[in-house]
């Protein structure tokens, strides 16, 4: 707990615990590993979730609607992210999708005047909460993208800590084409790629390739489609092999220091590192290195 003292001193808390009225407290969303390992629960939810060896897979599973981020989809994704977020058994999350489209963004049928202002506000508030939750979540979240990611779907990719995509994937913010400028996707996009790249995507609506997305920083890695799952799992397993406490504190401090000036950023991270030395996991890791053995992390 010592490390949290230093983080709190610089304004860091545990935002995923302050759920607020918008956050569902659903339980039992992840299927258990056992006789039915690898098979999702049979229900009508637009996402599926399963967990094994510290890795939770959350799958957008409404390919007939191009995995549109409807209000139901957003709430289901939110529930899957929040489910037992504090569990020591959870080390990393992967978000992927069924079908040829990762996500086409918001369901435009929900954004017509057939729904009132209150409903529209709920859609965008929930979407914003999900995107912020990804950043404040205690474990790293990886987007595994195969196919097209547009508008809020592109926003979802930009919001994740790591993004791995197949070489056939593409990304766009084409809201301008339908008279609804991608203002909320611009928040995540503009914080991930250079401003002029973001604005060209937003003003023209034209897609960029996976290689362009990688070059501009929207993606971490691009691999052939047949290697996508293998490479994503390699990264996830690597993260899952480390101390959850160390990774969680590191993620929180990283995002906290980003908007700070240089002196404040070093103040924050220096204090974090000093406080982290009081943790069992830090001392175990250092002693293991000095003794030329593998560290033993708590389960």
Tab-separated table of C-alpha atoms in Angstrom, residues 242-243 246 272-298:
chain	number	residue	atom	x	y	z
A	242	UNK	CA	4.685	-10.049	-14.179
A	243	UNK	CA	3.462	-8.788	-10.808
A	246	UNK	CA	3.800	-3.502	-10.219
A	272	UNK	CA	6.173	6.341	-7.179
A	273	UNK	CA	9.438	4.477	-7.604
A	274	UNK	CA	10.605	5.274	-4.057
A	275	UNK	CA	7.295	4.104	-2.597
A	276	UNK	CA	7.291	1.034	-4.835
A	277	UNK	CA	10.519	-0.116	-3.228
A	278	UNK	CA	8.543	-0.727	-0.049
A	279	UNK	CA	6.407	-3.301	-1.849
A	280	UNK	CA	7.095	-7.000	-1.421
A	281	UNK	CA	6.992	-7.541	-5.192
A	282	UNK	CA	9.703	-4.947	-5.849
A	283	UNK	CA	12.020	-6.418	-3.249
A	284	UNK	CA	11.314	-9.945	-4.492
A	285	UNK	CA	12.117	-8.910	-8.062
A	286	UNK	CA	15.368	-7.197	-7.075
A	287	UNK	CA	16.499	-10.095	-4.859
A	288	UNK	CA	15.669	-12.597	-7.596
A	289	UNK	CA	17.788	-10.627	-10.079
A	290	UNK	CA	20.724	-10.425	-7.665
A	291	UNK	CA	20.415	-14.124	-6.841
A	292	UNK	CA	20.098	-15.044	-10.535
A	293	UNK	CA	16.733	-16.769	-10.144
A	294	UNK	CA	13.189	-16.204	-11.346
A	295	UNK	CA	11.040	-14.035	-9.078
A	296	UNK	CA	8.079	-15.619	-7.331
A	297	UNK	CA	5.107	-13.310	-7.633
A	298	UNK	CA	2.126	-13.722	-5.279
